[in-house]
Coordinates of C-alpha atoms in Angstrom, one line a residue:
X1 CA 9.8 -1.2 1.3
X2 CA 11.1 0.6 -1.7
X3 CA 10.0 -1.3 -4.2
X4 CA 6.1 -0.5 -2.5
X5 CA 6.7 3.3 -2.3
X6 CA 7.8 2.7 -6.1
X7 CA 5.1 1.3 -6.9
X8 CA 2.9 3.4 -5.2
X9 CA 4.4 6.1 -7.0
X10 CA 3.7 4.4 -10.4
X11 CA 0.0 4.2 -8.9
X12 CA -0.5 7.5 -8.0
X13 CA 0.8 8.7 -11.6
X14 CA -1.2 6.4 -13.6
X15 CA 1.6 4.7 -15.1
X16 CA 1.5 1.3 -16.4
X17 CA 4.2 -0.6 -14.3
X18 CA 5.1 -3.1 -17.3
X19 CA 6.0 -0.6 -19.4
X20 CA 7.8 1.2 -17.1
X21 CA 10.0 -2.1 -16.2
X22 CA 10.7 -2.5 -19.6
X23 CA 11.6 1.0 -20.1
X24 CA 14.0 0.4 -16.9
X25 CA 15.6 -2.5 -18.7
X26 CA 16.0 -1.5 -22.1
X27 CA 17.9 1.8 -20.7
X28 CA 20.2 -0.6 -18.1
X29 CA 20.4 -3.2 -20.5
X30 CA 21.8 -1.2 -23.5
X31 CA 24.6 0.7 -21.1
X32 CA 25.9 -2.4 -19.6
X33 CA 26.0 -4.1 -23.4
X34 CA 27.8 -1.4 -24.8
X35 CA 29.8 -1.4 -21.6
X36 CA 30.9 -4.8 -22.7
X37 CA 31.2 -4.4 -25.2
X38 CA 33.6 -1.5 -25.1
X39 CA 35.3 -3.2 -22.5
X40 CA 36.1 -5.7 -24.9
X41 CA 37.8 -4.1 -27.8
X42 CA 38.8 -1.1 -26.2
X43 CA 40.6 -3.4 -23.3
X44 CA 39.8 -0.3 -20.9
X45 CA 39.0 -0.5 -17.4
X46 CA 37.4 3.0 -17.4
X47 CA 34.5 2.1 -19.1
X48 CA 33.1 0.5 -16.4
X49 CA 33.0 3.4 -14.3
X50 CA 31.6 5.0 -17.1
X51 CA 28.8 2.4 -17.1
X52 CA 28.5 2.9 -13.7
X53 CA 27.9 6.4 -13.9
X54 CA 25.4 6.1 -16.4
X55 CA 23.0 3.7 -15.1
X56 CA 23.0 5.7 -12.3
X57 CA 22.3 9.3 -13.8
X58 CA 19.6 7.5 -16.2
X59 CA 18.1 6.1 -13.2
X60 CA 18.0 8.9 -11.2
X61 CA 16.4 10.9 -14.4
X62 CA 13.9 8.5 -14.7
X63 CA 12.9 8.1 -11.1
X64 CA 13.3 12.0 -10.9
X65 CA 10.5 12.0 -13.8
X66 CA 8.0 9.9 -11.9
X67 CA 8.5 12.4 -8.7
X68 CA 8.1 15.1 -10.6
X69 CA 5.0 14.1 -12.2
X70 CA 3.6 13.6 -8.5
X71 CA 5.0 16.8 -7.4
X72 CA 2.3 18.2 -10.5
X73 CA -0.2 16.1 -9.6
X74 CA -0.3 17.3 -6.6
X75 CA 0.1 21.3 -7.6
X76 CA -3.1 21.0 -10.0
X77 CA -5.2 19.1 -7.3
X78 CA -4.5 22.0 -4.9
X79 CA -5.3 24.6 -7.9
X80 CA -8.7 22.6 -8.6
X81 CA -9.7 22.9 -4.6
X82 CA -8.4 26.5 -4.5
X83 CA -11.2 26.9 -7.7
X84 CA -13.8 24.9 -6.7
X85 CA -14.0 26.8 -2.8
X86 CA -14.5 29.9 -4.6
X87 CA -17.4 28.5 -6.5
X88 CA -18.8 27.1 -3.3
X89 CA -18.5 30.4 -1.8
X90 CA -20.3 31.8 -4.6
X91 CA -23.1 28.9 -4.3
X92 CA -23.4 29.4 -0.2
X93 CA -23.6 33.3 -0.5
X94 CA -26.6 32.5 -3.6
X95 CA -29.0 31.0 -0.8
X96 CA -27.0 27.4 -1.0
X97 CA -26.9 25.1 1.8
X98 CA -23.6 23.2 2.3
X99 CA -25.2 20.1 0.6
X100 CA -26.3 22.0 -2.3
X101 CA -23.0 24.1 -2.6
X102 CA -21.5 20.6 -3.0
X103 CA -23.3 18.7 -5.1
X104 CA -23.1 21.4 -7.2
X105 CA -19.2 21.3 -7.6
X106 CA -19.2 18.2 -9.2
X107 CA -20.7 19.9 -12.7
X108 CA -17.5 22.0 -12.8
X109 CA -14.7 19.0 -11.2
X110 CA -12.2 17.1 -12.5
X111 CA -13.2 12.9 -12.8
X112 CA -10.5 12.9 -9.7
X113 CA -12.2 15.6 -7.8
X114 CA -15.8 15.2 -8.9
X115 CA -15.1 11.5 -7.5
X116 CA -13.8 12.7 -3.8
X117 CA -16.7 15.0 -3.9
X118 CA -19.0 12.3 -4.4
X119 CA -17.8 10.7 -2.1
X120 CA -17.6 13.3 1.0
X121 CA -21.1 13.8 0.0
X122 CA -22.1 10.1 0.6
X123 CA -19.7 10.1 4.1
X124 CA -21.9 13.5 5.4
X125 CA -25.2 11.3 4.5
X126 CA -23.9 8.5 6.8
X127 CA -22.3 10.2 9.5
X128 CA -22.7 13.8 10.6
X129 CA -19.5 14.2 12.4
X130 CA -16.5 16.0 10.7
X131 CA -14.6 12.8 9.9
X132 CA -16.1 13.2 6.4
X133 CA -14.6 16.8 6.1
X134 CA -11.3 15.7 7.4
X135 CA -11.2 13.2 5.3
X136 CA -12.0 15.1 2.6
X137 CA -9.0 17.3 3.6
X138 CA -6.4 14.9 3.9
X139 CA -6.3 14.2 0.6
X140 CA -4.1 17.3 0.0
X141 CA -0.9 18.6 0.9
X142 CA -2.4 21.8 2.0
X143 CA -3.0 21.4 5.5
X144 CA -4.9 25.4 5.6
X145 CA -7.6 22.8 3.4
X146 CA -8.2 21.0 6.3
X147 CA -9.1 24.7 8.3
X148 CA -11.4 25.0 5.5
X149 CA -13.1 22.4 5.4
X150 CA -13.5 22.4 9.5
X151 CA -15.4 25.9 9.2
X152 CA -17.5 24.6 6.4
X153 CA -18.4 21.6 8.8
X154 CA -19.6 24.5 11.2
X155 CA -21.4 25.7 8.7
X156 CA -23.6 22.8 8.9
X157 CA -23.4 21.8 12.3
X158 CA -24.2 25.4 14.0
X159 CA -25.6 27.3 10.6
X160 CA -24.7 29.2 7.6
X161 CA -24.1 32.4 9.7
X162 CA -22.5 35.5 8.9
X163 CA -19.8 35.2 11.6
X164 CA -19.2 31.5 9.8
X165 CA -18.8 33.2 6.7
X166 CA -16.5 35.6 7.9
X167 CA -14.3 32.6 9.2
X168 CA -14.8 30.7 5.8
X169 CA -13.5 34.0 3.7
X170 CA -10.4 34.6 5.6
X171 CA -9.7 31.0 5.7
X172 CA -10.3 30.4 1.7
X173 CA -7.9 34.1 1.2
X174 CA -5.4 32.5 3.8
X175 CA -5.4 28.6 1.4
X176 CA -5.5 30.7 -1.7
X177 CA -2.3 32.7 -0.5
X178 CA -0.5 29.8 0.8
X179 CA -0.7 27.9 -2.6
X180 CA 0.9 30.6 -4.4
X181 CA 3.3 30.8 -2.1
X182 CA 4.0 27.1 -2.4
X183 CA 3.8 27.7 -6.1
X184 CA 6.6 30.1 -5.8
X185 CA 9.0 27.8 -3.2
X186 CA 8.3 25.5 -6.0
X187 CA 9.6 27.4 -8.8
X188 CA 12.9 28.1 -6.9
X189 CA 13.4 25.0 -6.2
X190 CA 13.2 23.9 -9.2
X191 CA 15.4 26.5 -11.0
X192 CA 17.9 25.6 -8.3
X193 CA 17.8 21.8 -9.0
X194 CA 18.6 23.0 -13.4
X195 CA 21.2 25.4 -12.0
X196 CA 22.7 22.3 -10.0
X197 CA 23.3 20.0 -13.0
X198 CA 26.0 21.9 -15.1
X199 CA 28.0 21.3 -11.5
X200 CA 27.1 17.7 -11.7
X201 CA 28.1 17.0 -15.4
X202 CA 31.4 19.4 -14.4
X203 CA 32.2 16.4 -11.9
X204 CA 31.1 13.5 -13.7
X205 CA 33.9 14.8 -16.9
X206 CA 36.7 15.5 -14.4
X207 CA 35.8 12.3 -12.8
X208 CA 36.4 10.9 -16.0
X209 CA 39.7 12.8 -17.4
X210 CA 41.2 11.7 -14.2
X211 CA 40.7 7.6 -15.1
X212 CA 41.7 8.3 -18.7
X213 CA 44.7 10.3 -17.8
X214 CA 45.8 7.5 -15.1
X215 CA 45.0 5.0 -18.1
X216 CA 46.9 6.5 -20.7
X217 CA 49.9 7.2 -17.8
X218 CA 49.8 3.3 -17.1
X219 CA 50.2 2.4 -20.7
X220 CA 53.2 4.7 -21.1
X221 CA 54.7 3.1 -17.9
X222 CA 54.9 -0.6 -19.4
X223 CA 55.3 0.8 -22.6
X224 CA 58.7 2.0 -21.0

């Protein structure tokens, strides 16, 4: 199960999972050789919690690096929609029909969006319920999107009207608001999880002076 989510992860960033392995390796395989290493002419026990620590913080970095790369993924993806609605507003209230408003999006997308696009617009040609919009919808975090989308399907299911377009506006303002306030939640968070590492590294050393003291304390004992 987690080696599928990893690897899912890997997918969804575009990384090449070979390389990535090998990066894994080289990283775990240099700490534990010059844990031996040490180990060996230093004769101390510490440095294998020392190792220990290490392959795990590297790991975690790494991994961390992956998430975080999804996390921006994501962020542009919503920025793109939030961009691309306001063009199809612009394109519906220029004598556009939904279809048109569309296809037109795809001139100003992303490969990644213009290929989504593409595809809702072949799902609308072959069935004219609003699984094509939800669809569409799901495809982002933002779940006001799938709101959106919903009142552009009732834009062509019942008409381009004006009460429609007074949905669709406050709807758009409403995704649009949301995003930057998801863009903000993000910043913190992410200031928090910098702040939170200076506490980490604080532990990991006093974790540390307390094996080398209890070292250096044992070698006086037998020493005496």
């Amino acid at each position: 199960m987690i080696v599928k989510r990893f690897n899912e992860l890997l997918d969804f960033i575009g990384a090449n999972k070979k390389i990535e392995i090998i990066k894994f390796s080289i990283i775990n395989g240099v700490i534990v050789t010059g844990a031996v290493l040490a180990t060996i002419f230093l004769k101390q026990i510490m440095v294998v919690f020392v190792a220990l620590i290490a392959i795990i913080v590297a790991n975690y970095l790494l991994i961390n690096s992956y998430i975080t790369k999804k996390k921006e993924i994501l962020i542009d993806r919503e920025r793109e929609l939030i961009t691309l609605i306001g063009y199809f507003q612009f394109f519906i209230n220029n004598s556009y029909n939904v279809y048109q408003a569309f296809q037109s999006l795809i001139a100003y997308s992303s490969s990644w969006m213009a290929e989504q696009i593409q595809t809702l617009i072949q799902e609308i040609d072959n069935d004219k319920s609003v699984k094509p919009f939800v669809n569409f919808a799901d495809k982002f975090t933002n779940k006001v999107a799938n709101n959106v989308m919903l009142s552009i399907y009732q834009m062509v299911d019942e008409g381009e009207s004006g009460v429609h377009m007074m949905q669709f506006n406050a709807l758009f303002e409403q995704l649009n608001k949301k995003h930057q306030s998801e863009l903000i939640s993000s910043y913190e968070t992410g200031m928090g999880s910098i702040s939170s590492f200076p506490l980490i590294g604080a532990g990991a050393i006093t974790v540390l002076l307390t094996f080398g003291i209890i070292s250096v304390m044992g070698e006086m004992i037998s020493v005496l």
